[in-house]
Coordinates of C-alpha atoms in Angstrom, one line a residue:
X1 CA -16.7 27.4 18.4
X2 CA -17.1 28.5 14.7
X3 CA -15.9 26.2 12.2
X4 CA -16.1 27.5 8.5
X5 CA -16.9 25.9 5.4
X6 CA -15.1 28.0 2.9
X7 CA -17.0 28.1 -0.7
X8 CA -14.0 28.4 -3.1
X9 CA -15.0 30.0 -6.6
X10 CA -12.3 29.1 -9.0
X11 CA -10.7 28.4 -12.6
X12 CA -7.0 28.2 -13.3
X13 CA -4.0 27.1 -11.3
X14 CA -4.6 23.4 -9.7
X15 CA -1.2 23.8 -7.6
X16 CA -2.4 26.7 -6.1
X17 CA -5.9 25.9 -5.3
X18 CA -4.3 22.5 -4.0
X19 CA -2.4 24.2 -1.4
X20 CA -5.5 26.5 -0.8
X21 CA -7.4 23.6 0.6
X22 CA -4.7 21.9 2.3
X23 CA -3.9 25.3 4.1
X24 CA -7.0 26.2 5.2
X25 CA -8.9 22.7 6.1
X26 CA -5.7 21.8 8.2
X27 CA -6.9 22.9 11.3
X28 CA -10.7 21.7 10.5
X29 CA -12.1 24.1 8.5
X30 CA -13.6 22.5 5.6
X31 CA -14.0 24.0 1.9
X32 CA -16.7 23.2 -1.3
X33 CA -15.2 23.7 -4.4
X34 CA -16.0 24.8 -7.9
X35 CA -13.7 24.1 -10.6
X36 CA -15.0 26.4 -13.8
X37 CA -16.3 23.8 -16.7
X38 CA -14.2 25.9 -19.0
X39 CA -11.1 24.6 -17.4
X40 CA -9.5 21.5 -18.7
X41 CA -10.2 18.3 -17.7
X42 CA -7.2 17.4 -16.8
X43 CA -6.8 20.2 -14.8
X44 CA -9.8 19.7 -12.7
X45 CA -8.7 15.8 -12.2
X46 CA -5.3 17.1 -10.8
X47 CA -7.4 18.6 -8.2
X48 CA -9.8 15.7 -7.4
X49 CA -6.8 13.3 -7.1
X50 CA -5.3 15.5 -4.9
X51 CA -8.2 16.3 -2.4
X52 CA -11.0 13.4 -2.6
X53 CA -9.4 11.8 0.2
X54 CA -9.7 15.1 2.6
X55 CA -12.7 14.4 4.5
X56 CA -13.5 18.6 4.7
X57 CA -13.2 19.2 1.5
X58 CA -16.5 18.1 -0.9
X59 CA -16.7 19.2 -4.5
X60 CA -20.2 21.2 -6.6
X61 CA -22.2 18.3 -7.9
X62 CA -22.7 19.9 -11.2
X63 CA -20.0 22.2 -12.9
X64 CA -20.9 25.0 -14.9
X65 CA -19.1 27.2 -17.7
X66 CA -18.4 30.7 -15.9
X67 CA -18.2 34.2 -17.6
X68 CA -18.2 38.1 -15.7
X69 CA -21.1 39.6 -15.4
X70 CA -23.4 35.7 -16.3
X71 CA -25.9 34.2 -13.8
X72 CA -23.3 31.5 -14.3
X73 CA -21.4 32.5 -11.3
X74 CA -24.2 32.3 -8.7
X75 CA -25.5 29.2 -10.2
X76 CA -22.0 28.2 -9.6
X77 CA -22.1 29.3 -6.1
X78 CA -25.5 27.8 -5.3
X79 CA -23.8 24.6 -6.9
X80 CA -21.0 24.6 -4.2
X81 CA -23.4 25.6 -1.1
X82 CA -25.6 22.7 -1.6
X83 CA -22.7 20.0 -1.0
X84 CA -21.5 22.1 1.7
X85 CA -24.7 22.3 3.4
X86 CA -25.1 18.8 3.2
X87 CA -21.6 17.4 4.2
X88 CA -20.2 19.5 6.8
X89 CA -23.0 19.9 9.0
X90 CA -21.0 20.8 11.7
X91 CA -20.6 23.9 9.7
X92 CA -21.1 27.1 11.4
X93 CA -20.3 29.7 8.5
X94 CA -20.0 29.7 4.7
X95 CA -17.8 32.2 3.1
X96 CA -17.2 33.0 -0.1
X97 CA -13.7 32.8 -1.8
X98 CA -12.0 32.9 -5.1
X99 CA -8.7 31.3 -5.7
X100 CA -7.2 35.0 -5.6
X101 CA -7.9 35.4 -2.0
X102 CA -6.0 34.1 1.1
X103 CA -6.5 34.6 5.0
X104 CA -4.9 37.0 7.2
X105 CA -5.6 36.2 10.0
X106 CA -5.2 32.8 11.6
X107 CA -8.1 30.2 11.9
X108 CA -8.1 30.9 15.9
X109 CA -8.7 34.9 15.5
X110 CA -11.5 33.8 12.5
X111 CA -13.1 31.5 14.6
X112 CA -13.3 34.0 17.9
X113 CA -13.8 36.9 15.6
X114 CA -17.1 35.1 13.8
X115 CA -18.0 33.9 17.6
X116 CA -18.0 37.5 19.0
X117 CA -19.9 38.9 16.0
X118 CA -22.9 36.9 15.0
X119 CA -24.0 38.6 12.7
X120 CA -24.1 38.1 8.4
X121 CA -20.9 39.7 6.9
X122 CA -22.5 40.9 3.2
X123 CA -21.8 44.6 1.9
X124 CA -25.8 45.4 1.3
X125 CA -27.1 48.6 0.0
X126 CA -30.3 49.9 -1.7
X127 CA -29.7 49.3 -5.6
X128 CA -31.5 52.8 -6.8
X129 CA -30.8 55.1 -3.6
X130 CA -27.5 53.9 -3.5
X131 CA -24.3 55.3 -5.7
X132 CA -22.6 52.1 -5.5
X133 CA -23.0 51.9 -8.9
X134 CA -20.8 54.0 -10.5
X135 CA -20.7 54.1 -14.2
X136 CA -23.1 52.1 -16.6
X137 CA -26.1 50.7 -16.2
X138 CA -28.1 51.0 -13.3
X139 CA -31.7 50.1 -13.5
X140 CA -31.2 48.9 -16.8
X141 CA -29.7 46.0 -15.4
X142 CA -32.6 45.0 -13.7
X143 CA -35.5 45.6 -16.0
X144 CA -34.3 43.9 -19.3
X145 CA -33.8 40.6 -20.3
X146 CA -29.8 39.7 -20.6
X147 CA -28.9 35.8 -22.3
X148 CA -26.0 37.3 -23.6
X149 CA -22.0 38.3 -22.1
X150 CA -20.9 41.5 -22.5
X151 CA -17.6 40.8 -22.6
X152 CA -17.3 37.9 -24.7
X153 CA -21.1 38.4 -27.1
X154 CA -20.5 42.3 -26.6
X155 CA -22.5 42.7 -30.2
X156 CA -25.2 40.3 -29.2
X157 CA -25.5 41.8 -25.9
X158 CA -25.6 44.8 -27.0
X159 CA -28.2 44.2 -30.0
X160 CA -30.6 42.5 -27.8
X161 CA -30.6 45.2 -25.2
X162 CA -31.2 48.0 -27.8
X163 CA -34.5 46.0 -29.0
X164 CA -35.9 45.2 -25.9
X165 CA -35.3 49.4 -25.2
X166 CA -37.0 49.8 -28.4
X167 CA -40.2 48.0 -28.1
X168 CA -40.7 48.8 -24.5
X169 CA -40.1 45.3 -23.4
X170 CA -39.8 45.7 -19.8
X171 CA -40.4 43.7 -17.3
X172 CA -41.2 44.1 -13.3
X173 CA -38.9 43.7 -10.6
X174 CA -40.5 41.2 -7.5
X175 CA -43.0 43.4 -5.5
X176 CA -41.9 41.9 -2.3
X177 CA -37.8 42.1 -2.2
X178 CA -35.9 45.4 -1.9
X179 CA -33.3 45.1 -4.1
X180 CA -29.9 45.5 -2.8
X181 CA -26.1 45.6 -4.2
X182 CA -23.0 44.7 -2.7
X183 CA -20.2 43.0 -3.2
X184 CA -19.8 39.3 -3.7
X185 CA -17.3 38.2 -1.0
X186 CA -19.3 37.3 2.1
X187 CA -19.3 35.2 4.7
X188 CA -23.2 33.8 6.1
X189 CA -24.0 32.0 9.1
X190 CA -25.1 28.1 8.5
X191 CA -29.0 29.6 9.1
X192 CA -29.0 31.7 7.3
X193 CA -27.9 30.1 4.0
X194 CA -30.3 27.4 4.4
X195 CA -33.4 30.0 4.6
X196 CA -31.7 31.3 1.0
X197 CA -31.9 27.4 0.0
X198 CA -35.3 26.7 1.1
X199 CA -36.7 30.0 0.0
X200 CA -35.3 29.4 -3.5
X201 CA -37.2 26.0 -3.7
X202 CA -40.2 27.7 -3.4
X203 CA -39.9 30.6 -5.4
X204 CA -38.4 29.7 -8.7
X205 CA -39.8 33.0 -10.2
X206 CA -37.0 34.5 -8.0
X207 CA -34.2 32.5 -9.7
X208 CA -35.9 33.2 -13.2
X209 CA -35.5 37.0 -12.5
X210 CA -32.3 36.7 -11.2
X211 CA -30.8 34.4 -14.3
X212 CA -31.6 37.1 -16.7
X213 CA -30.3 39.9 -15.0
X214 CA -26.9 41.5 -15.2
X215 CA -23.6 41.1 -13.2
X216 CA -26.3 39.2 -10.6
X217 CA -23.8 38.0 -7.8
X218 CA -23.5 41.8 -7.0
X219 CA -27.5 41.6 -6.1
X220 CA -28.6 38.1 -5.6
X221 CA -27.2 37.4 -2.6
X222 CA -27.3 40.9 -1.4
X223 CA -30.9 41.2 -2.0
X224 CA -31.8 37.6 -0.2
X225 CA -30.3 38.4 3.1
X226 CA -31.7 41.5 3.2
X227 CA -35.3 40.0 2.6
X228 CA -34.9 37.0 5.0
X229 CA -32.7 38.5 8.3
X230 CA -33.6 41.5 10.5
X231 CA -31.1 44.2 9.4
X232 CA -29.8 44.2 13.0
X233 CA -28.1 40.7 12.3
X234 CA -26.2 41.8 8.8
X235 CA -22.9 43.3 9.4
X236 CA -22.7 46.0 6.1
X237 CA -19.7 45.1 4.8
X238 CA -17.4 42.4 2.9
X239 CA -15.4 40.3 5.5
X240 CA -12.7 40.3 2.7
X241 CA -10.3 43.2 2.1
X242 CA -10.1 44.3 -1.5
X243 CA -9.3 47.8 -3.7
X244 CA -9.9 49.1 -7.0
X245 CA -7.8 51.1 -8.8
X246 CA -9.3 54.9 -10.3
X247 CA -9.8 52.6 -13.5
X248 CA -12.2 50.0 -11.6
X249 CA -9.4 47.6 -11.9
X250 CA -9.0 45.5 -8.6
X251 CA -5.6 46.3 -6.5
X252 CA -3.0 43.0 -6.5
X253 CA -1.2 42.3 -3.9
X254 CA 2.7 41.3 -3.9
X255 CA 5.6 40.3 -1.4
X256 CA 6.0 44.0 0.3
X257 CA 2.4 44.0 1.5
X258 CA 2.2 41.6 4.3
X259 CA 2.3 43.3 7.6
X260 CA 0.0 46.0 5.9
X261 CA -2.5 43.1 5.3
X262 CA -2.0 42.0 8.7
X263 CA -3.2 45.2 10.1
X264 CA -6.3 45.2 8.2
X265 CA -9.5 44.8 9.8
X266 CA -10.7 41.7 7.8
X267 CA -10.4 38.3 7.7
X268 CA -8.9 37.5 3.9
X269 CA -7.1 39.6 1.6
X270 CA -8.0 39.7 -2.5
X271 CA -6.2 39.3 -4.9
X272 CA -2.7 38.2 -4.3
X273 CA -0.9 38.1 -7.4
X274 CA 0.1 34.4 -8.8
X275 CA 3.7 36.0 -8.7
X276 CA 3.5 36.9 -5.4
X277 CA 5.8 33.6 -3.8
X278 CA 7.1 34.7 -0.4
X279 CA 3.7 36.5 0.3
X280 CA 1.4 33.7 -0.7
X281 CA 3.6 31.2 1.5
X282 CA 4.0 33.5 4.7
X283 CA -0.1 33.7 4.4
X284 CA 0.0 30.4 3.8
X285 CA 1.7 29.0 6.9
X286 CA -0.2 32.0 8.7
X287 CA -3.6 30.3 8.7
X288 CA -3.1 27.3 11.2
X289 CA -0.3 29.5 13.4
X290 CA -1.6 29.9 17.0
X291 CA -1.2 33.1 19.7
X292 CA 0.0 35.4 17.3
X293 CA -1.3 39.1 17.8
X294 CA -2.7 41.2 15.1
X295 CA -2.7 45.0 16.3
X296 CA -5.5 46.0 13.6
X297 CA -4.0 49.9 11.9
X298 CA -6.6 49.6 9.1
X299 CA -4.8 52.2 7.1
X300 CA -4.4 50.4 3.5
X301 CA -6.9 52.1 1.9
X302 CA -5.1 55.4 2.4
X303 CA -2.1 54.6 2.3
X304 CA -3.3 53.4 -1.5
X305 CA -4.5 56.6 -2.0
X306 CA -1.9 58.5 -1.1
X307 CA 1.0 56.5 -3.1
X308 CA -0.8 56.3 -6.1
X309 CA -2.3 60.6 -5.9
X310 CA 1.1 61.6 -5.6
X311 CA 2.5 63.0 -8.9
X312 CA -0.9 63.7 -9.9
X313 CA -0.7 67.3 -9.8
X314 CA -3.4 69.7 -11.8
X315 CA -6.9 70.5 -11.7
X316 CA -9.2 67.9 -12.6
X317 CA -11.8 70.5 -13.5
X318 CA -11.8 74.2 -14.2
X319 CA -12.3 76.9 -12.0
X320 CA -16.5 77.8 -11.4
X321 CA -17.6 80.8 -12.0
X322 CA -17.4 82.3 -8.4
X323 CA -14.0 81.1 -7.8
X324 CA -12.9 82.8 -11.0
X325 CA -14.4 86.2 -10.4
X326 CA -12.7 88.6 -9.2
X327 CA -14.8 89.1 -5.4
X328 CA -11.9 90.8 -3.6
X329 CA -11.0 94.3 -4.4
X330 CA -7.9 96.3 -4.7
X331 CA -8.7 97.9 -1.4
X332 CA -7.6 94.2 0.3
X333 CA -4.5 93.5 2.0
X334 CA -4.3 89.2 2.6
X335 CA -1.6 87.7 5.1
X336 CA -1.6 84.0 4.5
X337 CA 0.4 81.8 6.7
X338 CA 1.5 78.9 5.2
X339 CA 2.9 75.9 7.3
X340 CA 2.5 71.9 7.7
X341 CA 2.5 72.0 11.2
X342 CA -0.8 73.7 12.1
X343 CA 0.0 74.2 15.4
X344 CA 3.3 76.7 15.0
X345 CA 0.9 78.8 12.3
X346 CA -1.8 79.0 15.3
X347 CA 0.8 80.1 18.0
X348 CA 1.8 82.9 15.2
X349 CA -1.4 83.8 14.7
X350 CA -2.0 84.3 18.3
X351 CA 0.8 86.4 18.6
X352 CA -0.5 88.3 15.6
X353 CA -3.9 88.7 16.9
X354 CA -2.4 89.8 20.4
X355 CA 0.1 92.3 19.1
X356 CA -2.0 94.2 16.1
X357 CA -5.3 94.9 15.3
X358 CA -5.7 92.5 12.1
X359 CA -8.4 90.0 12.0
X360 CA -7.0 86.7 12.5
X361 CA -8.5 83.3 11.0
X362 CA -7.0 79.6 10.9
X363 CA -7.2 77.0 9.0
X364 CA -10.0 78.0 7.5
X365 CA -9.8 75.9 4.3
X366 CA -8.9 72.8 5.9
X367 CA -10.1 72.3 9.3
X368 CA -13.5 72.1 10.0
X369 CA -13.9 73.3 13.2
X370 CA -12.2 76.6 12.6
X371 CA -13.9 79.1 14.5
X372 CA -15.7 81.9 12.3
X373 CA -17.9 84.3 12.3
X374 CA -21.8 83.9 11.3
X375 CA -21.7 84.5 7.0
X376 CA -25.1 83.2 6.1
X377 CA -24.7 79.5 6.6
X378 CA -21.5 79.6 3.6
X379 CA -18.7 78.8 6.3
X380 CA -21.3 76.1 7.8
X381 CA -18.8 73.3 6.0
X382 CA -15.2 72.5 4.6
X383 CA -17.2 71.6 1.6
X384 CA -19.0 75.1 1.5
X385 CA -16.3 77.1 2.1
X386 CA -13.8 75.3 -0.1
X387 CA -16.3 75.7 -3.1
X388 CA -16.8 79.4 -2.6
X389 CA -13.2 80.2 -1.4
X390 CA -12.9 84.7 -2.7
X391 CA -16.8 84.9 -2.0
X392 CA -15.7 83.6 1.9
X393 CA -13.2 86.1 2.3
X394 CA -15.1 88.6 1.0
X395 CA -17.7 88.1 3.6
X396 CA -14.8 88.0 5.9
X397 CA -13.9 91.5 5.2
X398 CA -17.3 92.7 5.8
X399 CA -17.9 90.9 8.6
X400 CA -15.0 91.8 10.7
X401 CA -15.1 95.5 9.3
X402 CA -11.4 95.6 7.7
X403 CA -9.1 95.8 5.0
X404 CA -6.8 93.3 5.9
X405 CA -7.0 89.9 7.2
X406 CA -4.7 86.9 8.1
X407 CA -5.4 83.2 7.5
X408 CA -3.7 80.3 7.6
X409 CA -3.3 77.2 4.9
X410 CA -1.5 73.9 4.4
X411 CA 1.0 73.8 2.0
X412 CA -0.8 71.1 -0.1
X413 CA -3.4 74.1 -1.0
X414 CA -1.4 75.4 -4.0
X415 CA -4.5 76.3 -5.9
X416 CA -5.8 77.9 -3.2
X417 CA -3.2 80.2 -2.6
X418 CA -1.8 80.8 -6.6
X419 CA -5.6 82.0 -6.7
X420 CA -5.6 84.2 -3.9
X421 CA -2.5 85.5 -5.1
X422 CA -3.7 86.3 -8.8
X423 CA -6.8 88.4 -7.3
X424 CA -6.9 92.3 -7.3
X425 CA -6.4 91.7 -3.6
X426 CA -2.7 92.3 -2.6
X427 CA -1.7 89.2 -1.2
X428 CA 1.2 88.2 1.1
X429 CA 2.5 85.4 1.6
X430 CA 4.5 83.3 4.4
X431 CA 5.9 79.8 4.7
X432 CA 7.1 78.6 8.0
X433 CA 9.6 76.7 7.3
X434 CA 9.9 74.0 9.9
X435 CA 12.2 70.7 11.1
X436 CA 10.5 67.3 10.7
X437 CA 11.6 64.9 13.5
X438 CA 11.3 61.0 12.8
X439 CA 8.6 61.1 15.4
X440 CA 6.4 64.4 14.3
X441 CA 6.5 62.3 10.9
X442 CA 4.9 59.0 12.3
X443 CA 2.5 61.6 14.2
X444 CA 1.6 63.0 11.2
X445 CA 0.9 59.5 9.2
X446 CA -1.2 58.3 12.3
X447 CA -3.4 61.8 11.9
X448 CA -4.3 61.4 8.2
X449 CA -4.4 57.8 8.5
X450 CA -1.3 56.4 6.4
X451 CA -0.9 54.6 9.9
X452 CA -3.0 53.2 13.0
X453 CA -2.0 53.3 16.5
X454 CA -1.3 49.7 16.0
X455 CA 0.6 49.5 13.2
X456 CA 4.0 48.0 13.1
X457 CA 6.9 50.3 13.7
X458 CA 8.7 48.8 10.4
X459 CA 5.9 49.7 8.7
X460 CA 5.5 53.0 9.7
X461 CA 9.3 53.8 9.5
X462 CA 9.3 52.4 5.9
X463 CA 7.2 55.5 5.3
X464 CA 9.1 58.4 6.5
X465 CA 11.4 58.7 3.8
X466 CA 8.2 59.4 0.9
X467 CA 6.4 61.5 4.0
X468 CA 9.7 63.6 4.6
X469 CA 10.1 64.3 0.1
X470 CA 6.5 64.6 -0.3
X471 CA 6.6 67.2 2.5
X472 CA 9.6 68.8 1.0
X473 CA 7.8 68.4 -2.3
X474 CA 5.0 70.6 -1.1
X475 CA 7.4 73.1 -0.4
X476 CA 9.0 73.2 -3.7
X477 CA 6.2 73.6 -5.5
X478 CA 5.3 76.8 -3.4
X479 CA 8.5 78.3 -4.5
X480 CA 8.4 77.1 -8.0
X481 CA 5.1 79.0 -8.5
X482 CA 7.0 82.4 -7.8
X483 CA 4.8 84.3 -5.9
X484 CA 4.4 87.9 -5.7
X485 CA 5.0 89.3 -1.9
X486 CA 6.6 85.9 -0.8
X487 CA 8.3 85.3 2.5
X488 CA 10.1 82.4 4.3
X489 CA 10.2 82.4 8.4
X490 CA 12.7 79.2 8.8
X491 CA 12.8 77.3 11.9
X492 CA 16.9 77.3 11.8
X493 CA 17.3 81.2 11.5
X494 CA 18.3 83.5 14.0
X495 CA 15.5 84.9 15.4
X496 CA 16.5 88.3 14.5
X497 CA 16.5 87.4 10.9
X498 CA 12.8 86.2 11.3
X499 CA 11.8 89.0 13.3
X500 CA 13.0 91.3 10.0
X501 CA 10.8 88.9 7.8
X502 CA 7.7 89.3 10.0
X503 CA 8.0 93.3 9.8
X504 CA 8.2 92.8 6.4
X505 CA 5.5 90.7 5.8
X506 CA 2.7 92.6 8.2
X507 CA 4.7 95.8 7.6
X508 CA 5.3 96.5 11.0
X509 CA 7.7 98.1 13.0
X510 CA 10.6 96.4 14.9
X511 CA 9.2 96.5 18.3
X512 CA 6.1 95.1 17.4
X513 CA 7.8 92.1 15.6
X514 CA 9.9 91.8 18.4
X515 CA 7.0 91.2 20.5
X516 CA 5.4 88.8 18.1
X517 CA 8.2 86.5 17.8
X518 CA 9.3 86.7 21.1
X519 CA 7.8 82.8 22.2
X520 CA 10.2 80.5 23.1
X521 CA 7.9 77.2 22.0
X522 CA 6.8 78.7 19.1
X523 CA 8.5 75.9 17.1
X524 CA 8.5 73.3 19.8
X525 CA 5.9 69.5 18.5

């Protein structure tokens, strides 16, 4: 059975780490803790007092002052390994913690979980082919020399890197390691860390490269287990749940969050805000709970993405040059169907294609598998043919040898269509208007991945009412852009009424519309 020695990274708050190491040694775990040397004394004695008597909890030998970005925080680290090496050697993991992170799962699914998967939890990938790094440095923060902080020395940092850049005062990276980035929140097996410790006793040029590098716990440990386990026995990612914010910021956590951590597919959560009081003592009490079930939904990081996108509405970036252009002529009649729920558009459309003689196309700007003619490798991807939208149906034209064309698109495509609408092309267009049942909405958040199979029905029903407005939201905006040629086929009309809307929008006669809207289901989930 796994039994973890957590490696607890912290520098404020003695109540709170306190309870951290009471929670999660309970049950036998054990923890090695490093209490920053910028903290007060007193601070850090409130801690001792408290703890020396746990028998699983051991404290770093040395304590060192701690600043973002310094070799101070793997010294730090190393610091706290060595004592928990040596002291719990019973001791089949080591995972890294700060005193913003707290479990989510209870110490009997992290004990079977690490069991089942032997294997090094450590986000690892290849520093220069990599875009892990985002902004800043890259290279640069390999190659040069760094004594100072950024942060806190941001002049001296700053002067010293501009004259080492200056003289060409470069220096080599060790031939024989790949370097590697990562995150820093990982969780090793007990052999594995002691390979790191007895390789770094004999290569001290290692920890000399290291030292004067920048933001090194994103490499150092990320580059070691690389070097010294087969890449079959490293498990690419961070055991330990955790977001960032457009601005790089890291995501807190508060009160309303716990059954969404829950249904995450990691072990710990970071970072739960100080404030957060009910959370952090219903994870609290969680750890050392036994038989509870955790269906795993894993859909936080979209859900994230799509509370905080919405509202953002514009272009980011201006149109290119072959989106701008006018590529369809004057000659061109459009039919785009517009509806939420692809598969009413796609019963239309069959009707359509059926009953007329007007090329038909779906969701050809939002599904990747919509079937397509051969255009030269352009509809090959979403990608491709989202980039190159009028140059796509232009080549639809020509390839199906007509003036006219139907297609379908989701309502969220409002640049798509106001574009197609302000081309030479005369463009009509249709909204389905349909009904959203409680149960076509939880559908819909389980397809784009707001939701998992598993996650909890409370959760999920919290959701409906933003899913239902930003639906109806969608819609709005459609009408509020005041399109030319602009149609509504509602769910709730008569049918006769819809039939007169689809005559007018392919500008055919009754019969024909008649026979187009004469299904039964064609509204039916």
């Amino acid at each position: 059975m796994a039994k973890v020695a957590y490696i607890l990274l912290c520098h404020k708050d003695p109540e709170a780490i306190i309870a951290q190491a009471e929670q999660l040694t309970a049950v036998g775990d054990c923890m090695a803790i490093h209490f920053d040397a910028s903290a007060s004394a007193e601070a850090y004695e409130r801690i001792r007092s408290a703890l020396d008597q746990n028998p699983n909890v051991t404290f770093a030998k040395k304590r060192v002052r701690c600043g973002w970005g310094e070799w101070s925080l793997v010294r730090a680290t190393l610091n706290a390994l060595e004592p928990a090496v040596e002291n719990f050697p019973r001791a089949t993991h080591f995972y890294m913690l700060s005193g913003d992170c707290m479990a989510i799962k209870t110490a009997e699914y992290t004990h079977r979980y690490l069991d089942d998967n032997d294997k090094d939890f450590i986000e690892s990938h290849d520093f220069f082919e990599s875009n892990w790094i985002k902004t800043g440095m890259k290279e640069d923060r390999l190659i040069y020399r760094h004594y100072f902080n950024e942060r806190t020395q941001s002049k001296r940092f700053y002067a010293a890197y501009e004259l080492q850049k200056r003289f060409g005062l470069t220096r080599d990276i060790p031939q024989d390691i790949q370097m590697m980035i990562g995150s820093q929140w990982w969780c090793l097996r007990r052999r594995t860390v002691e390979m790191i410790l007895d390789f770094l006793r004999q290569r001290r040029d290692v920890i000399r490269f290291f030292s004067t590098t920048w933001i090194p716990d994103e490499t150092f440990f990320q580059t070691l287990v690389r070097h010294l386990i087969p890449k079959n026995e490293i498990e690419n990612r961070t055991p330990t749940f955790l977001m960032f914010s457009d601005y790089g910021m890291p995501v807190t956590f508060y009160n309303d969050h716990y059954d969404m951590l829950l249904g995450q597919d990691y072990l710990f959560a970071r970072k739960i805000s100080a404030e957060a009081h009910e959370l952090k003592a219903r994870l609290g009490s969680l750890y050392a709970s036994e038989g509870v079930d955790f269906p795993i939904s894993n859909e936080g990081r979209n859900l994230y993405a799509f509370l905080t996108g919405r509202g953002r509405i514009g272009r980011r970036f201006g149109q290119r040059f072959w989106e701008a252009g006018s590529v369809l002529g004057p000659e061109q009649e459009l039919f785009v169907i517009v509806c939420k729920k692809w598969h009413v558009a796609k019963r239309l459309v069959d009707q359509i294609a059926s009953e007329t003689d007007i090329p038909c196309v779906e969701y050809l700007f939002n599904e990747e598998n919509t079937l397509l003619p051969d255009l030269g490798g352009i509809e090959s991807t979403l990608t491709k043919r989202s980039r190159h939208r009028r140059a796509v149906l232009r080549l639809l034209f020509d390839s199906f040898g007509s003036d006219q064309l139907v297609l379908c698109l989701d309502p969220a495509n409002l640049d798509a269509l106001e574009d197609f609408c302000g081309d030479q092309a005369k463009t009509h267009v249709l909204e389905i208007e349909c009904e959203y049942s409680d149960d076509y909405l939880i559908g819909h958040a389980r397809r784009v991945g707001l939701a998992g199979d598993n996650s909890p029905t409370e959760t999920v029903a919290s959701l409906l009412p933003t899913l239902r407005n930003d639906l109806g939201y969608e819609s709005e905006r459609i009408r509020a852009a005041r399109l030319d040629n602009y149609l509504r086929l509602r769910e709730t009309a008569p049918r006769a009424d819809n039939e007169a809307v689809i005559a007018k929008f392919l500008g055919v006669g009754e019969d024909k519309a008649q026979a187009i809207m004469q299904l039964d289901y064609l509204f039916l989930d």
